[in-house]
mmCIF file of C-alpha atoms in Angstrom:
data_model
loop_
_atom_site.group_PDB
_atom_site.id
_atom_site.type_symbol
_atom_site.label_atom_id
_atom_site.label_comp_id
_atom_site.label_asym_id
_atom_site.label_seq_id
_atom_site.Cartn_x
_atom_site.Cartn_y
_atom_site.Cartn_z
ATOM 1 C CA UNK A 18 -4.097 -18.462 23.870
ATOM 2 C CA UNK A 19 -4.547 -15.228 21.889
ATOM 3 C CA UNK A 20 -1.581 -13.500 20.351
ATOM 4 C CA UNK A 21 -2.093 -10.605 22.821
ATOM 5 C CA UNK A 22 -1.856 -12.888 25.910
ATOM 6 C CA UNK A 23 1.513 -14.789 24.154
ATOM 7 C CA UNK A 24 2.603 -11.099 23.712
ATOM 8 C CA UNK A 25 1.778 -10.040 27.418
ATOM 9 C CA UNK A 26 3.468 -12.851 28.731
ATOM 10 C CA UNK A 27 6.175 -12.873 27.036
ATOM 11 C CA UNK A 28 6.617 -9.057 28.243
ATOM 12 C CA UNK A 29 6.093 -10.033 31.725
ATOM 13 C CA UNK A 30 9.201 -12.897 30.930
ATOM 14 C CA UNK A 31 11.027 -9.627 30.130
ATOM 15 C CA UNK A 32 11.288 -10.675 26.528
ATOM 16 C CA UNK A 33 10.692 -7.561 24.669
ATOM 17 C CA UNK A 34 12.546 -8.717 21.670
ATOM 18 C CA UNK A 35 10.442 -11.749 21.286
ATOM 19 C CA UNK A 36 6.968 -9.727 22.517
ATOM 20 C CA UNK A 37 7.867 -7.001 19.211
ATOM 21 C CA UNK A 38 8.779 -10.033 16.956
ATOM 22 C CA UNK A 39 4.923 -11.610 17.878
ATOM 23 C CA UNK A 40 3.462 -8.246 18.042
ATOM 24 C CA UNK A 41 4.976 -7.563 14.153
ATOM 25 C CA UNK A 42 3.920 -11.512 12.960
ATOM 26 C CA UNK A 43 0.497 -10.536 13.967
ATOM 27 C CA UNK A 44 -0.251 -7.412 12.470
ATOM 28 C CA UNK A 45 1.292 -8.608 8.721
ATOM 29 C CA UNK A 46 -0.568 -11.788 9.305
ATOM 30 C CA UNK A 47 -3.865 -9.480 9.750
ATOM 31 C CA UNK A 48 -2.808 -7.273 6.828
ATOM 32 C CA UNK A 49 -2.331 -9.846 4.437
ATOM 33 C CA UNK A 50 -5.664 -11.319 6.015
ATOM 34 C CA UNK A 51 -7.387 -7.940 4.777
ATOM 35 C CA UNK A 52 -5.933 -8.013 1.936
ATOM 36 C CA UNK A 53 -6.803 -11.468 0.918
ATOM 37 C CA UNK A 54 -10.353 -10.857 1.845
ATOM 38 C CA UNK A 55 -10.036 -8.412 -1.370
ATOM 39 C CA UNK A 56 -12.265 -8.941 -4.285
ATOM 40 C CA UNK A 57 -11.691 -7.696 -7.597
ATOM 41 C CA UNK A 58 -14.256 -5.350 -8.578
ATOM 42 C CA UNK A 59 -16.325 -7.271 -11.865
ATOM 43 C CA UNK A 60 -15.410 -5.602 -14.939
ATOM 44 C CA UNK A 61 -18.406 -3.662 -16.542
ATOM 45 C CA UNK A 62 -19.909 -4.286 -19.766
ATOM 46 C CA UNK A 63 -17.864 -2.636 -22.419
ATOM 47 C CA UNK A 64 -17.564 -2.595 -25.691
ATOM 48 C CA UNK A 65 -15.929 -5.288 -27.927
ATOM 49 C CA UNK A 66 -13.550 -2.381 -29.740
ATOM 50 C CA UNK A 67 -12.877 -0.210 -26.375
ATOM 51 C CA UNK A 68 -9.673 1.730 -27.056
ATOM 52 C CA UNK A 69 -6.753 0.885 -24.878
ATOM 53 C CA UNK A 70 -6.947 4.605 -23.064
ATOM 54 C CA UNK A 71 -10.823 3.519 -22.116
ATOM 55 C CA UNK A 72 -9.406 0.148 -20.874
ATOM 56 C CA UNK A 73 -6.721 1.935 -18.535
ATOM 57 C CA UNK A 74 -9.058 4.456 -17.167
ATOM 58 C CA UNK A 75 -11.575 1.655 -16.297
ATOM 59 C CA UNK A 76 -8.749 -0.480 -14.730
ATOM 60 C CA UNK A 77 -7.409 2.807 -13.183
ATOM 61 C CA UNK A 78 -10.641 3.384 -11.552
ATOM 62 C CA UNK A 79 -10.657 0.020 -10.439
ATOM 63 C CA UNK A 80 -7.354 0.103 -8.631
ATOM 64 C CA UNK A 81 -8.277 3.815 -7.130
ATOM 65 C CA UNK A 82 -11.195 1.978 -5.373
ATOM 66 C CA UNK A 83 -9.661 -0.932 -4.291
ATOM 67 C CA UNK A 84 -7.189 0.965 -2.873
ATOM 68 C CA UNK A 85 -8.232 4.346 -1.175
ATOM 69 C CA UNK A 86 -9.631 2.900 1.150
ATOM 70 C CA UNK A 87 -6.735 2.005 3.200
ATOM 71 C CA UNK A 88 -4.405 4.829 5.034
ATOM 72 C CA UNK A 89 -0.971 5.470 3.988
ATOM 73 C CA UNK A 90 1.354 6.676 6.953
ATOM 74 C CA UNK A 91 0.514 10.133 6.492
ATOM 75 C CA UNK A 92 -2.608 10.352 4.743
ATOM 76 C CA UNK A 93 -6.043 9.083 4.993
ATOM 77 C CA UNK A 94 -5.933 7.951 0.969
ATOM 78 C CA UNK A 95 -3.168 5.359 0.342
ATOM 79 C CA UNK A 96 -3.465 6.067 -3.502
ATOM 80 C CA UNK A 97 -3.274 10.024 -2.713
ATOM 81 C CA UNK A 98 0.023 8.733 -0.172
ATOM 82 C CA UNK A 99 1.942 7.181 -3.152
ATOM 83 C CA UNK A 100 1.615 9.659 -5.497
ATOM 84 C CA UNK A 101 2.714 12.401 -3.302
ATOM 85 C CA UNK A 102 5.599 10.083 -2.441
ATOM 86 C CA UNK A 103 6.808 9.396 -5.827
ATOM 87 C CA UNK A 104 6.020 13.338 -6.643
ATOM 88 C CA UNK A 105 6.064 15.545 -4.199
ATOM 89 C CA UNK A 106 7.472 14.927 -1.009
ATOM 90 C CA UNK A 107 9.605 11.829 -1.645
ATOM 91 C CA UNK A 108 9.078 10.322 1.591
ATOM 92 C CA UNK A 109 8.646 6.791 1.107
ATOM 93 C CA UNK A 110 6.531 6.187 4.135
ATOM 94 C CA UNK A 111 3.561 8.275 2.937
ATOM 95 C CA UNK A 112 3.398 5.211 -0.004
ATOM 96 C CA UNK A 113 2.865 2.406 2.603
ATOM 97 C CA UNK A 114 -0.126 1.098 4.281
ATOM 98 C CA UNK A 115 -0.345 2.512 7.534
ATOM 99 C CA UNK A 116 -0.588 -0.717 9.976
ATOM 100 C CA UNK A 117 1.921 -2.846 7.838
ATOM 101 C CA UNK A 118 4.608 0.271 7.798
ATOM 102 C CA UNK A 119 3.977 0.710 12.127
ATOM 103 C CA UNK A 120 4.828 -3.335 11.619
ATOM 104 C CA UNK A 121 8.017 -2.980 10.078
ATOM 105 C CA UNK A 122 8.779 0.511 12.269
ATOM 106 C CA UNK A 123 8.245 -2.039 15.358
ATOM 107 C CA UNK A 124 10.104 -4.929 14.283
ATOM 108 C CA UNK A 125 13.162 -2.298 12.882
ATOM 109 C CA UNK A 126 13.085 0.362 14.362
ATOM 110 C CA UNK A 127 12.071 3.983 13.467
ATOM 111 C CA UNK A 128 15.335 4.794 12.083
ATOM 112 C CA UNK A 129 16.261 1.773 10.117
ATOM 113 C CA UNK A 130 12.525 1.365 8.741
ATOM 114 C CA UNK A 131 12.847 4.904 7.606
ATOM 115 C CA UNK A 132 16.489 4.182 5.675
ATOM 116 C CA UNK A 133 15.277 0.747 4.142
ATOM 117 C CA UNK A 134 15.586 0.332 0.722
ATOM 118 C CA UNK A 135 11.759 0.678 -0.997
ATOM 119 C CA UNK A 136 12.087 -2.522 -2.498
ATOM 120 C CA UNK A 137 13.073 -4.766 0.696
ATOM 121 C CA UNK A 138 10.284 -2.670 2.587
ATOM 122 C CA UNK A 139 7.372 -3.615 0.022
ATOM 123 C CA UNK A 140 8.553 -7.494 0.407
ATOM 124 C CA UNK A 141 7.077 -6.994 4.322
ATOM 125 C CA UNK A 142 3.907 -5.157 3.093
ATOM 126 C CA UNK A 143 1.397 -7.119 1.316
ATOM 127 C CA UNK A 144 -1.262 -4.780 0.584
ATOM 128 C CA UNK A 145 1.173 -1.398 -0.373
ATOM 129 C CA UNK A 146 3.457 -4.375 -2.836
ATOM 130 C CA UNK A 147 0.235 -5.315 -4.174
ATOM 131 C CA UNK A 148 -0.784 -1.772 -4.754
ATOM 132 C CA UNK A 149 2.322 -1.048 -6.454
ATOM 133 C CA UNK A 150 2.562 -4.539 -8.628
ATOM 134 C CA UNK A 151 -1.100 -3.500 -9.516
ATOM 135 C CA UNK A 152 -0.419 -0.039 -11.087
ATOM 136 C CA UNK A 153 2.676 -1.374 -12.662
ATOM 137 C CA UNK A 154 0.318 -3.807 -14.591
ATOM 138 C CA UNK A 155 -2.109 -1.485 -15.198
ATOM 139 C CA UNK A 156 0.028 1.131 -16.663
ATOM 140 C CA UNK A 157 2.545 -1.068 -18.402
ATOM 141 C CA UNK A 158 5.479 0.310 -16.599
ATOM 142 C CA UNK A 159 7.095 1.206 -13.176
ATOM 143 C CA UNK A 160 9.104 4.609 -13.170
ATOM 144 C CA UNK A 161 8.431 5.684 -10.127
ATOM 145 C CA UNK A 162 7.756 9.331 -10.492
ATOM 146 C CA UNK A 163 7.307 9.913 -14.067
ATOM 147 C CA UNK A 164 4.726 6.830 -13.683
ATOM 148 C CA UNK A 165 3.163 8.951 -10.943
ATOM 149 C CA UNK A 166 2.279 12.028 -12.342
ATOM 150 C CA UNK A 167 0.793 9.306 -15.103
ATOM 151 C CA UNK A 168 -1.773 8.257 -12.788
ATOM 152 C CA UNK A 169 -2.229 11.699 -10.292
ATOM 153 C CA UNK A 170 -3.376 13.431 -13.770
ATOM 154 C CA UNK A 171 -5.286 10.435 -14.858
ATOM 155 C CA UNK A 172 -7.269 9.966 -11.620
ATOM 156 C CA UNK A 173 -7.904 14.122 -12.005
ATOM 157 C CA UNK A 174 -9.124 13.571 -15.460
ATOM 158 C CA UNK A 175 -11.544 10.785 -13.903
ATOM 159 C CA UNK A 176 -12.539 13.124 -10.758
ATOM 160 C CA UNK A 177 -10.959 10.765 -7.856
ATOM 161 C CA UNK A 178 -8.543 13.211 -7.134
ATOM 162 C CA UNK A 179 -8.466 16.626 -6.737
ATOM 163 C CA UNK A 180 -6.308 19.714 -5.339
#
């Protein structure tokens, strides 16, 4: 039995709690299927003595294309999403992966997903954690928006972004 037919029946039962509960196991279980099917990019050839700038760009461009390709909640570039987040328009929301954020909106609730502390909402998003974990790495730190602009005028110096 698929999880759409446990999910059906158990709405027929009249068990909408337990139908949301399958219907939110199922889409993180696909997201973190997506994002395990995730390869990193190979590294191109560089030079022994690259400076550590080069090396950050590189990796930078790296996690921009691993990346952009997913949605955030508001915007069709989930790297463009965080940074406006963490710069602009401090929602949170517009940082997270569309499908795993609708996951935790249906398992919460629309008002409690959209008070939840960042930090206990990444733990239920694989692929928008990862993405932040990633840049963290990359750019040796995590302060949220002065790490931001960091990146936003990095990625414009590259040409992935621009307003």
């Amino acid at each position: 039995m698929s999880d759409l037919d446990t999910i059906l029946d158990q709405l027929v039962a009249g068990d909408e709690d337990k139908a949301k509960e399958t219907f939110h196991n199922m889409v993180v279980q696909q997201s973190r299927d997506e994002f395990n099917k995730l390869e990193p990019q190979p590294e191109p050839d560089a030079p022994v003595q690259e400076s550590a700038h080069t090396t950050n760009m590189l990796a930078l461009k790296e996690w921009y294309n691993k990346y952009s390709k997913y949605q955030s909640n508001n915007y069709d570039n989930l790297v463009y999403g965080m940074i406006k987040a963490w710069t602009d328009t401090g929602i949170m929301s517009d940082a997270y992966e569309e499908n795993e954020y609708a996951a935790v909106k249906d398992k919460f609730g629309d008002d409690k997903a959209d008070s939840m502390d960042h930090a206990q909402v990444l733990k239920m998003m694989p692929i928008s954690k990862a993405m932040q974990d990633d840049i963290t790495k990359i750019m040796g730190e995590w302060q949220g928006e002065e790490t931001m602009n960091k990146v936003d005028d990095m990625l414009q110096d590259l040409g992935l972004l621009e307003y």
